[in-house]
């Protein structure tokens, strides 16, 4: 044991020296610690250069991203995290089910790791799959404190992959993240350079006529919102990275023709949602958020911040393929190459057009401009693909989703909330803005949540004992974010009873997609198949839509529950307390 | 110095300028913004009239302290100038209610006012700043400013702006008359080099009406003027 520990530590200090010595080269990437159960991670600032300009990052063992941690299912792992930053830090093991004191959220799990000190995390790994880890302090995740976790299953790879690559997507900025937050507060559209312009208006009038144009834009003008408001922070400041490599350089992964290659996509960005595709290769999604799902083959998928997807691809001949991850607002992309030979070059596809939000994304799918109050939508309406269950199961059956009416809490009214959906429908079958026509127009099949079906039977077949409706709320213009109109600082904890099965029904009362992450407990996404409910740790809630999932409150303690967008989570957060 | 030492120094600076770096963070830290709405000069006139309009706030999401000032100078003389100090509170998603004090320090004698205003964004993206002023001797005034931003491209912005001033009664000593006193209109084309900094070229028109026009005529002042202006708009 001691020998192995010394060995790992030795490697790490080696990286440290390398990083310090290669200041202008930027960063090391694709580093991986050999499979082990004992790790030493050191958090320290390093000089980097992702953009052509020198900057400083917060790094783990001298690299951004940090090393990929390879664990074995069933093992006890020990992680000694030493903080050499000048501020308190923490590491959260995202998606790992563990005791609350090991979860790494300062203020909830533990006090954090003060500068100069070491915290020892120790827990048993009771799951397998692709996960990641990141700082849960301040803006340290944005400045580089994140890395991948791969947990090898006890019984070997269930997908029969011949080769494995981690594809960690992230967003880098040379700016101080606190300055970004300040700018967003002072001018919320600061980073949006996709605004609709007068020439756009002219073109629309030419093609649709003045009346239709007026009607199309009336709602936006009335609500004082922008239909191009897709991302708060964009490629204006971000350089999108794949495994720590900028698009200018391009990450490269090797494979052989005919191999089944598993690509473990992780969205480790602070604020970015990516649309991922590999021109020329179809992708078979085999796991979502580390959990096995029934294989589903697609051409493209949207990955919300903090989500992970494992896909299998099979390059048939000796050639090179571009792994292309464009940001939702098309302000930039991360790219890499999967190739049978480093000499081969793959074509770089053009980015798709900038999506434009529609009435559907404002929760007005069926009653544009209408003012229906408390619409009651049946489960069948919400799950048109799950008709065969409707005869057996009453509305609201576990796995089919919530059928409860939408009720806006009194706390949702006021200057801090700029919109409430009038008639939201489930987003479970919606690939999301910008992707809806890709099937018809471009022949690209796009992954939808409704296609995610657990490969294993639902572990807890109980019906939910109760339902919690939580609304994702905010005021874009003032840049304020909250749940039910109540921000974290003013909120009471969300109380869950130990052992209970509860449904959480999320209603997105904003025009942005929010990736909602529940720590410590699985979010069992109701995709329409009660016997095979897929488990996720982060659920992307489409703008103006709803989604529901079940939670078995089987882990005591104080858990963080929040939007994973770095600049939203300060307000859009709750403590979920299981007692 | 070793890179690590430099890096730590840099991080220390980051930490001091960003109050948010504590665990979990504060979603609503104290902030301040200064907006130079107009800093411009008429370039078609030998007097070179100059205008400065500045707004600033310090505070939080829903509660702010506002400072507003506008100054007009011609031929190196301050023709008009005022300063306002207001407490602003958000009352609707896009609207702040403001209450405070305003002093007109030019023309003399100075006039002090109680200011009651609403500032915000109206439907169709019209930026509105409307304030009712109440002074001593039953003086009252209403000022409404409306501005719009038309994006020609992502950086070229055409911005029409209008300002209307009404007075409750005559104030001969400051050459203001009751009723509609003056109307201003402008059209400015700016280029945002950065979001925070945009030079512009524009046209500025203003005219006095009613008793105000009469009083100005009596004092030998112009009642109407038009200028080509160049200026900068900036905030930080």
Coordinates of N, CA, C and O in Angstrom, one line a residue, chain A residues 197-356:
Chain A
X197 N -31.2 41.7 -35.6 CA -30.9 43.0 -36.0 C -31.9 43.6 -37.0 O -32.8 42.8 -37.4
X198 N -31.8 44.8 -37.3 CA -32.7 45.5 -38.3 C -32.7 44.7 -39.6 O -33.8 44.5 -40.2
X199 N -31.5 44.4 -40.2 CA -31.6 43.6 -41.4 C -32.4 42.3 -41.3 O -33.1 41.9 -42.2
X200 N -32.3 41.6 -40.1 CA -33.1 40.4 -39.9 C -34.5 40.7 -40.0 O -35.3 40.0 -40.6
X201 N -34.9 41.8 -39.4 CA -36.3 42.2 -39.4 C -36.8 42.5 -40.8 O -37.8 42.0 -41.2
X202 N -35.9 43.2 -41.6 CA -36.2 43.5 -43.0 C -36.4 42.2 -43.8 O -37.4 42.0 -44.5
X203 N -35.5 41.2 -43.6 CA -35.6 39.9 -44.3 C -36.9 39.2 -43.9 O -37.6 38.6 -44.8
X204 N -37.2 39.3 -42.6 CA -38.4 38.6 -42.2 C -39.7 39.2 -42.8 O -40.6 38.5 -43.2
X205 N -39.7 40.5 -42.8 CA -40.9 41.2 -43.4 C -41.0 40.9 -44.9 O -42.0 40.6 -45.4
X206 N -39.8 40.8 -45.6 CA -39.8 40.5 -47.0 C -40.4 39.1 -47.2 O -41.1 38.8 -48.1
X207 N -40.0 38.1 -46.3 CA -40.4 36.7 -46.6 C -41.8 36.4 -46.0 O -42.5 35.6 -46.5
X208 N -42.1 37.0 -44.9 CA -43.4 36.6 -44.2 C -44.4 37.7 -44.2 O -45.6 37.4 -43.8
X209 N -44.1 38.8 -44.6 CA -45.0 39.9 -44.6 C -45.0 40.7 -43.3 O -44.6 40.1 -42.3
X210 N -45.4 41.9 -43.3 CA -45.3 42.7 -42.1 C -46.2 42.2 -40.9 O -45.8 42.2 -39.8
X211 N -47.4 41.7 -41.3 CA -48.4 41.3 -40.2 C -47.8 40.1 -39.5 O -47.8 40.0 -38.2
X212 N -47.4 39.1 -40.2 CA -46.9 37.8 -39.6 C -45.6 38.1 -38.8 O -45.4 37.6 -37.7
X213 N -44.8 39.0 -39.3 CA -43.6 39.4 -38.6 C -44.0 40.1 -37.3 O -43.4 39.8 -36.2
X214 N -44.9 41.0 -37.4 CA -45.4 41.7 -36.2 C -45.9 40.7 -35.1 O -45.5 40.8 -34.0
X215 N -46.7 39.8 -35.6 CA -47.3 38.8 -34.7 C -46.2 37.9 -34.1 O -46.2 37.6 -32.9
X216 N -45.2 37.5 -34.9 CA -44.2 36.6 -34.4 C -43.3 37.3 -33.4 O -42.9 36.7 -32.4
X217 N -43.1 38.6 -33.5 CA -42.2 39.3 -32.6 C -43.0 40.0 -31.4 O -42.3 40.4 -30.5
X218 N -44.3 40.0 -31.5 CA -45.1 40.7 -30.5 C -44.8 40.2 -29.1 O -44.6 41.0 -28.2
X219 N -44.8 38.9 -29.0 CA -44.6 38.3 -27.6 C -43.3 38.7 -27.1 O -43.2 39.1 -25.9
X220 N -42.2 38.6 -27.9 CA -40.9 39.0 -27.4 C -40.8 40.4 -27.0 O -40.2 40.8 -26.0
X221 N -41.4 41.3 -27.9 CA -41.4 42.7 -27.6 C -42.2 43.0 -26.3 O -41.8 43.9 -25.5
X222 N -43.3 42.3 -26.2 CA -44.1 42.5 -25.1 C -43.4 42.1 -23.8 O -43.5 42.8 -22.7
X223 N -42.8 41.0 -23.9 CA -42.1 40.4 -22.7 C -40.7 41.0 -22.4 O -40.1 40.7 -21.4
X224 N -40.3 41.8 -23.4 CA -38.9 42.4 -23.3 C -37.9 41.3 -23.2 O -37.0 41.4 -22.3
X225 N -38.0 40.3 -24.0 CA -37.0 39.2 -24.0 C -36.5 39.0 -25.4 O -37.1 39.4 -26.4
X226 N -35.3 38.4 -25.5 CA -34.7 38.2 -26.8 C -34.8 36.7 -27.2 O -34.5 35.8 -26.4
X227 N -35.3 36.5 -28.4 CA -35.4 35.1 -28.9 C -34.1 34.5 -29.3 O -34.0 33.4 -29.8
X228 N -33.0 35.2 -29.1 CA -31.7 34.7 -29.3 C -30.9 34.5 -28.0 O -29.7 34.3 -28.0
X229 N -31.6 34.5 -26.9 CA -31.0 34.4 -25.6 C -30.7 32.9 -25.3 O -31.5 32.3 -24.5
X230 N -29.7 32.4 -25.8 CA -29.5 30.9 -25.7 C -28.4 30.6 -24.7 O -28.4 29.5 -24.1
X231 N -27.4 31.5 -24.5 CA -26.3 31.3 -23.6 C -25.9 32.6 -22.9 O -25.8 33.6 -23.6
X232 N -25.7 32.6 -21.6 CA -25.4 33.8 -20.9 C -23.9 34.2 -21.2 O -23.6 35.4 -21.3
X233 N -23.1 33.2 -21.3 CA -21.6 33.4 -21.5 C -21.3 32.6 -22.8 O -21.7 31.5 -22.9
X234 N -20.6 33.3 -23.7 CA -20.5 32.7 -25.1 C -19.1 32.6 -25.6 O -18.1 33.0 -24.8
X235 N -18.9 32.2 -26.8 CA -17.6 32.2 -27.4 C -16.9 33.5 -27.5 O -15.8 33.6 -27.9
X236 N -17.7 34.6 -27.2 CA -17.0 35.9 -27.1 C -15.9 35.9 -26.2 O -14.8 36.5 -26.4
X237 N -16.1 35.2 -25.1 CA -15.0 35.1 -24.1 C -14.5 33.6 -23.9 O -13.3 33.4 -23.5
X238 N -15.3 32.7 -24.3 CA -14.9 31.3 -24.1 C -14.1 30.7 -25.3 O -14.4 31.0 -26.4
X239 N -13.2 29.9 -24.9 CA -12.5 29.0 -25.8 C -12.9 27.6 -25.4 O -12.7 27.2 -24.2
X240 N -13.6 26.9 -26.3 CA -14.2 25.6 -25.9 C -13.1 24.5 -26.0 O -12.4 24.4 -27.0
X241 N -12.9 23.7 -25.0 CA -11.8 22.7 -24.9 C -12.4 21.3 -25.0 O -13.4 21.0 -24.5
X242 N -11.6 20.5 -25.7 CA -11.8 19.0 -25.6 C -10.6 18.4 -25.0 O -9.5 18.5 -25.5
X243 N -10.8 17.8 -23.9 CA -9.7 17.2 -23.1 C -8.6 18.2 -22.9 O -7.4 17.9 -22.9
X244 N -9.0 19.5 -22.7 CA -8.0 20.5 -22.3 C -7.3 21.1 -23.6 O -6.4 21.8 -23.4
X245 N -7.8 20.7 -24.8 CA -7.1 21.2 -26.0 C -8.1 22.1 -26.7 O -9.2 21.8 -26.9
X246 N -7.5 23.2 -27.2 CA -8.4 24.2 -27.8 C -8.7 23.7 -29.3 O -8.0 22.9 -29.8
X247 N -9.7 24.3 -29.9 CA -10.0 23.9 -31.3 C -8.8 24.2 -32.3 O -8.7 23.5 -33.2
X248 N -8.0 25.2 -31.9 CA -6.9 25.5 -32.8 C -5.9 24.4 -32.9 O -5.4 24.1 -33.9
X249 N -5.7 23.7 -31.7 CA -4.8 22.6 -31.7 C -5.5 21.3 -32.1 O -5.1 20.6 -33.0
X250 N -6.6 21.0 -31.4 CA -7.4 19.8 -31.7 C -6.8 18.6 -31.0 O -5.7 18.2 -31.2
X251 N -7.7 18.0 -30.1 CA -7.3 16.8 -29.5 C -7.4 15.6 -30.5 O -8.2 15.6 -31.3
X252 N -6.5 14.7 -30.3 CA -6.5 13.5 -31.2 C -6.5 12.2 -30.4 O -5.8 12.1 -29.4
X253 N -7.4 11.3 -30.8 CA -7.5 10.0 -30.2 C -7.3 8.9 -31.3 O -7.8 9.1 -32.4
X254 N -6.6 7.9 -30.9 CA -6.4 6.9 -31.9 C -7.3 5.7 -31.8 O -7.8 5.4 -30.7
X255 N -7.6 5.0 -32.9 CA -8.4 3.8 -32.8 C -8.0 3.0 -34.1 O -7.2 3.4 -34.9
X256 N -8.5 1.8 -34.1 CA -8.3 0.9 -35.3 C -9.6 0.7 -36.0 O -10.6 0.7 -35.4
X257 N -9.5 0.5 -37.3 CA -10.7 0.2 -38.1 C -11.4 -1.0 -37.6 O -10.7 -2.0 -37.3
X258 N -12.7 -1.0 -37.5 CA -13.4 -2.2 -37.1 C -13.6 -2.3 -35.6 O -14.3 -3.1 -35.1
X259 N -12.9 -1.5 -34.8 CA -13.0 -1.5 -33.4 C -14.3 -0.9 -32.9 O -14.8 0.0 -33.5
X260 N -14.7 -1.5 -31.7 CA -15.8 -0.8 -31.0 C -15.2 0.2 -30.0 O -14.5 -0.2 -29.1
X261 N -15.3 1.5 -30.3 CA -14.6 2.5 -29.5 C -15.7 3.1 -28.6 O -16.7 3.6 -29.1
X262 N -15.4 3.1 -27.3 CA -16.3 3.8 -26.4 C -15.8 5.2 -26.2 O -14.6 5.4 -25.8
X263 N -16.6 6.2 -26.4 CA -16.3 7.6 -26.2 C -17.1 8.0 -25.0 O -18.3 8.0 -25.0
X264 N -16.4 8.5 -23.9 CA -17.1 8.9 -22.7 C -17.2 10.4 -22.7 O -16.2 11.1 -22.3
X265 N -18.3 10.9 -23.2 CA -18.4 12.4 -23.3 C -18.9 12.9 -21.9 O -19.8 12.4 -21.3
X266 N -18.1 13.9 -21.4 CA -18.4 14.6 -20.2 C -18.5 16.1 -20.4 O -17.6 16.6 -21.0
X267 N -19.6 16.7 -20.0 CA -19.7 18.1 -20.2 C -19.2 18.8 -18.8 O -20.0 18.9 -17.9
X268 N -17.9 19.1 -18.8 CA -17.3 19.7 -17.6 C -17.2 21.2 -17.7 O -16.4 21.8 -17.0
X269 N -18.1 21.8 -18.5 CA -18.0 23.2 -18.7 C -18.7 23.9 -17.5 O -19.4 23.3 -16.7
X270 N -18.5 25.2 -17.4 CA -19.1 26.0 -16.4 C -20.5 26.5 -16.8 O -21.4 26.5 -16.0
X271 N -20.6 26.8 -18.1 CA -21.9 27.5 -18.5 C -22.4 27.0 -19.9 O -23.3 27.6 -20.4
X272 N -21.8 26.0 -20.5 CA -22.0 25.7 -21.9 C -22.8 24.4 -22.1 O -22.5 23.4 -21.4
X273 N -23.7 24.4 -23.0 CA -24.4 23.3 -23.4 C -23.9 23.0 -24.9 O -23.8 23.9 -25.7
X274 N -23.6 21.7 -25.1 CA -23.0 21.4 -26.4 C -24.0 20.4 -27.2 O -24.6 19.6 -26.6
X275 N -23.9 20.6 -28.5 CA -24.5 19.6 -29.5 C -23.4 18.9 -30.1 O -22.5 19.5 -30.8
X276 N -23.4 17.6 -29.9 CA -22.3 16.7 -30.3 C -22.6 15.8 -31.5 O -23.7 15.2 -31.5
X277 N -21.7 15.8 -32.4 CA -21.9 14.8 -33.5 C -20.5 14.5 -34.1 O -19.5 15.1 -33.8
X278 N -20.5 13.4 -34.8 CA -19.2 12.9 -35.5 C -19.6 12.6 -36.9 O -20.1 11.5 -37.2
X279 N -19.4 13.6 -37.8 CA -19.8 13.4 -39.2 C -19.2 12.1 -39.7 O -18.0 11.9 -39.6
X280 N -20.1 11.2 -40.3 CA -19.6 10.0 -40.8 C -19.7 8.8 -39.9 O -19.5 7.7 -40.3
X281 N -20.0 9.1 -38.7 CA -20.1 8.0 -37.7 C -21.4 8.1 -36.9 O -21.8 9.2 -36.4
X282 N -22.2 7.0 -36.9 CA -23.4 7.0 -36.0 C -22.9 6.6 -34.6 O -21.9 5.9 -34.4
X283 N -23.6 7.1 -33.6 CA -23.2 6.9 -32.2 C -24.3 6.1 -31.5 O -25.4 6.4 -31.6
X284 N -23.8 5.0 -30.9 CA -24.8 4.3 -30.1 C -24.6 4.6 -28.6 O -23.6 4.4 -28.0
X285 N -25.6 5.3 -28.1 CA -25.6 5.7 -26.7 C -25.8 4.5 -25.8 O -26.8 3.8 -26.0
X286 N -24.9 4.2 -25.0 CA -25.0 3.0 -24.1 C -25.1 3.4 -22.6 O -25.5 2.6 -21.8
X287 N -24.8 4.6 -22.3 CA -24.9 5.1 -20.9 C -25.2 6.5 -20.8 O -24.7 7.3 -21.7
X288 N -26.0 6.9 -19.9 CA -26.3 8.3 -19.6 C -25.9 8.6 -18.1 O -26.4 7.8 -17.3
X289 N -25.2 9.6 -17.9 CA -24.7 9.9 -16.5 C -24.1 8.7 -15.8 O -24.4 8.4 -14.6
X290 N -23.4 7.9 -16.6 CA -22.7 6.8 -16.0 C -23.5 5.5 -15.9 O -23.0 4.4 -15.7
X291 N -24.8 5.6 -16.1 CA -25.7 4.5 -15.9 C -26.1 3.8 -17.3 O -26.5 4.5 -18.2
X292 N -26.0 2.5 -17.3 CA -26.3 1.8 -18.5 C -27.7 2.1 -19.0 O -28.7 2.0 -18.2
X293 N -27.8 2.4 -20.3 CA -29.2 2.5 -20.9 C -29.3 1.5 -22.1 O -28.2 1.0 -22.6
X294 N -30.5 1.2 -22.5 CA -30.7 0.4 -23.7 C -30.0 1.1 -24.8 O -30.3 2.3 -25.0
X295 N -29.2 0.4 -25.6 CA -28.5 1.1 -26.7 C -29.4 1.8 -27.6 O -30.5 1.2 -28.0
X296 N -29.1 3.0 -28.0 CA -29.9 3.8 -28.9 C -29.0 4.5 -29.9 O -28.1 5.2 -29.4
X297 N -29.2 4.3 -31.2 CA -28.3 4.9 -32.1 C -28.8 6.2 -32.7 O -29.9 6.3 -33.1
X298 N -27.9 7.2 -32.6 CA -28.3 8.5 -33.1 C -27.1 9.2 -33.8 O -26.0 8.6 -33.9
X299 N -27.4 10.3 -34.4 CA -26.4 11.0 -35.2 C -25.9 12.2 -34.3 O -24.8 12.8 -34.7
X300 N -26.7 12.6 -33.4 CA -26.4 13.8 -32.6 C -27.0 13.8 -31.3 O -28.1 13.2 -31.1
X301 N -26.4 14.4 -30.3 CA -27.0 14.6 -29.0 C -26.6 15.9 -28.4 O -25.6 16.4 -28.6
X302 N -27.6 16.4 -27.6 CA -27.3 17.6 -26.8 C -26.9 17.2 -25.4 O -27.5 16.3 -24.8
X303 N -25.8 17.7 -24.9 CA -25.3 17.4 -23.6 C -25.2 18.6 -22.7 O -24.6 19.6 -23.0
X304 N -26.1 18.6 -21.7 CA -26.2 19.7 -20.8 C -24.9 19.7 -19.9 O -24.2 18.7 -19.7
X305 N -24.7 20.9 -19.3 CA -23.6 21.1 -18.4 C -23.7 20.0 -17.3 O -24.7 19.8 -16.7
X306 N -22.6 19.3 -17.1 CA -22.5 18.3 -16.0 C -23.0 16.9 -16.4 O -22.8 15.9 -15.6
X307 N -23.7 16.8 -17.5 CA -24.2 15.5 -17.9 C -23.0 14.7 -18.5 O -22.0 15.2 -19.0
X308 N -23.2 13.3 -18.6 CA -22.2 12.5 -19.3 C -23.0 11.5 -20.2 O -24.1 11.1 -19.8
X309 N -22.4 11.2 -21.4 CA -23.0 10.2 -22.2 C -21.9 9.3 -22.7 O -20.8 9.8 -23.2
X310 N -22.0 8.0 -22.6 CA -21.1 7.0 -23.3 C -21.7 6.6 -24.6 O -22.8 6.2 -24.6
X311 N -20.9 6.7 -25.6 CA -21.4 6.2 -26.9 C -20.3 5.2 -27.5 O -19.2 5.3 -27.2
X312 N -20.9 4.3 -28.3 CA -20.0 3.4 -29.0 C -20.0 3.8 -30.5 O -21.0 4.0 -31.1
X313 N -18.8 3.9 -31.0 CA -18.7 4.1 -32.5 C -17.8 3.1 -33.1 O -16.9 2.5 -32.4
X314 N -18.0 2.7 -34.3 CA -17.2 1.7 -35.0 C -16.7 2.3 -36.3 O -17.4 2.2 -37.3
X315 N -15.5 2.8 -36.3 CA -14.9 3.3 -37.6 C -14.7 2.0 -38.5 O -14.0 1.1 -38.1
X316 N -15.2 2.1 -39.7 CA -15.2 0.8 -40.5 C -13.9 0.7 -41.4 O -13.5 -0.4 -41.7
X317 N -13.4 1.9 -41.7 CA -12.1 1.8 -42.5 C -11.1 2.7 -41.9 O -11.4 3.4 -41.0
X318 N -9.9 2.7 -42.5 CA -8.9 3.6 -42.0 C -9.2 5.0 -42.4 O -9.1 5.4 -43.6
X319 N -9.6 5.8 -41.5 CA -9.9 7.1 -41.8 C -10.0 8.0 -40.5 O -9.8 7.4 -39.4
X320 N -10.2 9.3 -40.7 CA -10.2 10.2 -39.5 C -11.6 10.8 -39.4 O -12.3 11.1 -40.5
X321 N -12.1 11.0 -38.2 CA -13.4 11.6 -38.0 C -13.2 12.8 -37.0 O -12.4 12.7 -36.1
X322 N -14.0 13.8 -37.3 CA -14.0 14.9 -36.4 C -15.1 14.8 -35.3 O -16.2 14.5 -35.6
X323 N -14.7 14.9 -34.0 CA -15.6 14.9 -32.9 C -15.9 16.4 -32.8 O -15.1 17.2 -32.5
X324 N -17.2 16.7 -33.0 CA -17.6 18.1 -33.1 C -18.6 18.5 -32.1 O -19.7 17.9 -32.0
X325 N -18.3 19.4 -31.2 CA -19.2 19.8 -30.1 C -19.4 21.3 -30.2 O -18.6 22.1 -29.7
X326 N -20.5 21.7 -30.9 CA -20.8 23.1 -31.0 C -21.6 23.6 -29.8 O -22.5 22.8 -29.4
X327 N -21.3 24.8 -29.4 CA -22.1 25.3 -28.3 C -23.5 25.6 -28.8 O -23.8 25.8 -29.9
X328 N -24.5 25.5 -27.9 CA -25.9 25.6 -28.2 C -26.2 26.9 -29.0 O -27.0 26.9 -29.9
X329 N -25.5 28.0 -28.6 CA -25.7 29.3 -29.3 C -24.8 29.4 -30.5 O -24.9 30.5 -31.1
X330 N -24.1 28.4 -30.8 CA -23.2 28.4 -32.1 C -22.2 29.5 -32.1 O -21.8 30.0 -33.1
X331 N -21.7 29.9 -30.9 CA -20.7 30.9 -30.8 C -19.3 30.3 -30.8 O -18.3 31.0 -30.8
X332 N -19.3 29.0 -30.9 CA -18.0 28.3 -30.9 C -18.1 26.9 -30.8 O -19.2 26.4 -30.6
X333 N -17.0 26.2 -30.8 CA -17.1 24.7 -30.7 C -15.8 24.2 -30.1 O -14.8 24.8 -30.1
X334 N -15.9 22.9 -29.6 CA -14.7 22.2 -29.2 C -14.6 21.1 -30.3 O -15.6 20.6 -30.8
X335 N -13.4 20.7 -30.6 CA -13.2 19.7 -31.6 C -12.1 18.8 -31.3 O -11.1 19.2 -30.6
X336 N -12.1 17.6 -31.8 CA -11.0 16.7 -31.8 C -11.1 15.7 -32.9 O -12.0 15.8 -33.8
X337 N -10.2 14.8 -33.0 CA -10.1 13.9 -34.1 C -10.0 12.5 -33.6 O -9.2 12.2 -32.7
X338 N -10.8 11.6 -34.1 CA -10.7 10.2 -33.8 C -10.2 9.6 -35.1 O -10.8 9.7 -36.1
X339 N -9.0 9.0 -35.0 CA -8.4 8.6 -36.3 C -7.6 7.2 -36.1 O -7.2 6.9 -35.0
X340 N -7.5 6.6 -37.3 CA -6.8 5.3 -37.3 C -5.3 5.6 -37.5 O -4.5 4.7 -37.3
X341 N -5.0 6.8 -37.9 CA -3.6 7.2 -38.0 C -3.4 8.7 -37.8 O -4.2 9.5 -38.3
X342 N -2.4 9.1 -37.1 CA -2.2 10.6 -36.8 C -2.0 11.4 -38.1 O -2.2 12.6 -38.1
X343 N -1.7 10.7 -39.2 CA -1.4 11.5 -40.4 C -2.7 11.9 -41.1 O -2.7 12.8 -41.9
X344 N -3.8 11.2 -40.8 CA -5.0 11.4 -41.5 C -5.7 12.7 -41.0 O -5.6 13.0 -39.8
X345 N -6.3 13.4 -41.9 CA -7.0 14.7 -41.5 C -8.5 14.5 -41.7 O -8.9 14.0 -42.8
X346 N -9.3 15.0 -40.8 CA -10.7 14.9 -41.0 C -11.2 16.3 -41.3 O -10.7 17.3 -40.8
X347 N -12.3 16.4 -42.1 CA -12.9 17.7 -42.4 C -13.6 18.3 -41.2 O -14.1 17.5 -40.4
X348 N -13.5 19.6 -41.1 CA -14.2 20.3 -40.0 C -15.6 20.8 -40.5 O -15.6 21.6 -41.4
X349 N -16.7 20.3 -39.9 CA -18.0 20.7 -40.4 C -18.2 22.2 -40.0 O -17.6 22.7 -39.1
X350 N -19.1 22.8 -40.8 CA -19.5 24.1 -40.4 C -20.5 24.1 -39.2 O -21.2 23.0 -39.0
X351 N -20.6 25.1 -38.5 CA -21.6 25.1 -37.4 C -23.0 25.3 -38.0 O -23.2 25.9 -39.0
X352 N -24.0 24.8 -37.3 CA -25.3 24.9 -37.7 C -25.8 26.3 -37.5 O -25.2 27.1 -36.7
X353 N -26.9 26.7 -38.1 CA -27.4 28.1 -37.9 C -27.8 28.3 -36.4 O -28.1 27.4 -35.7
X354 N -27.7 29.6 -36.0 CA -28.1 29.9 -34.7 C -29.5 29.7 -34.4 O -30.4 30.1 -35.1
X355 N -29.9 28.8 -33.4 CA -31.3 28.6 -33.1 C -32.0 29.9 -32.7 O -31.4 30.7 -32.1
X356 N -33.3 29.9 -33.0 CA -34.1 31.0 -32.6 C -35.2 30.4 -31.7 O -35.9 29.5 -32.1

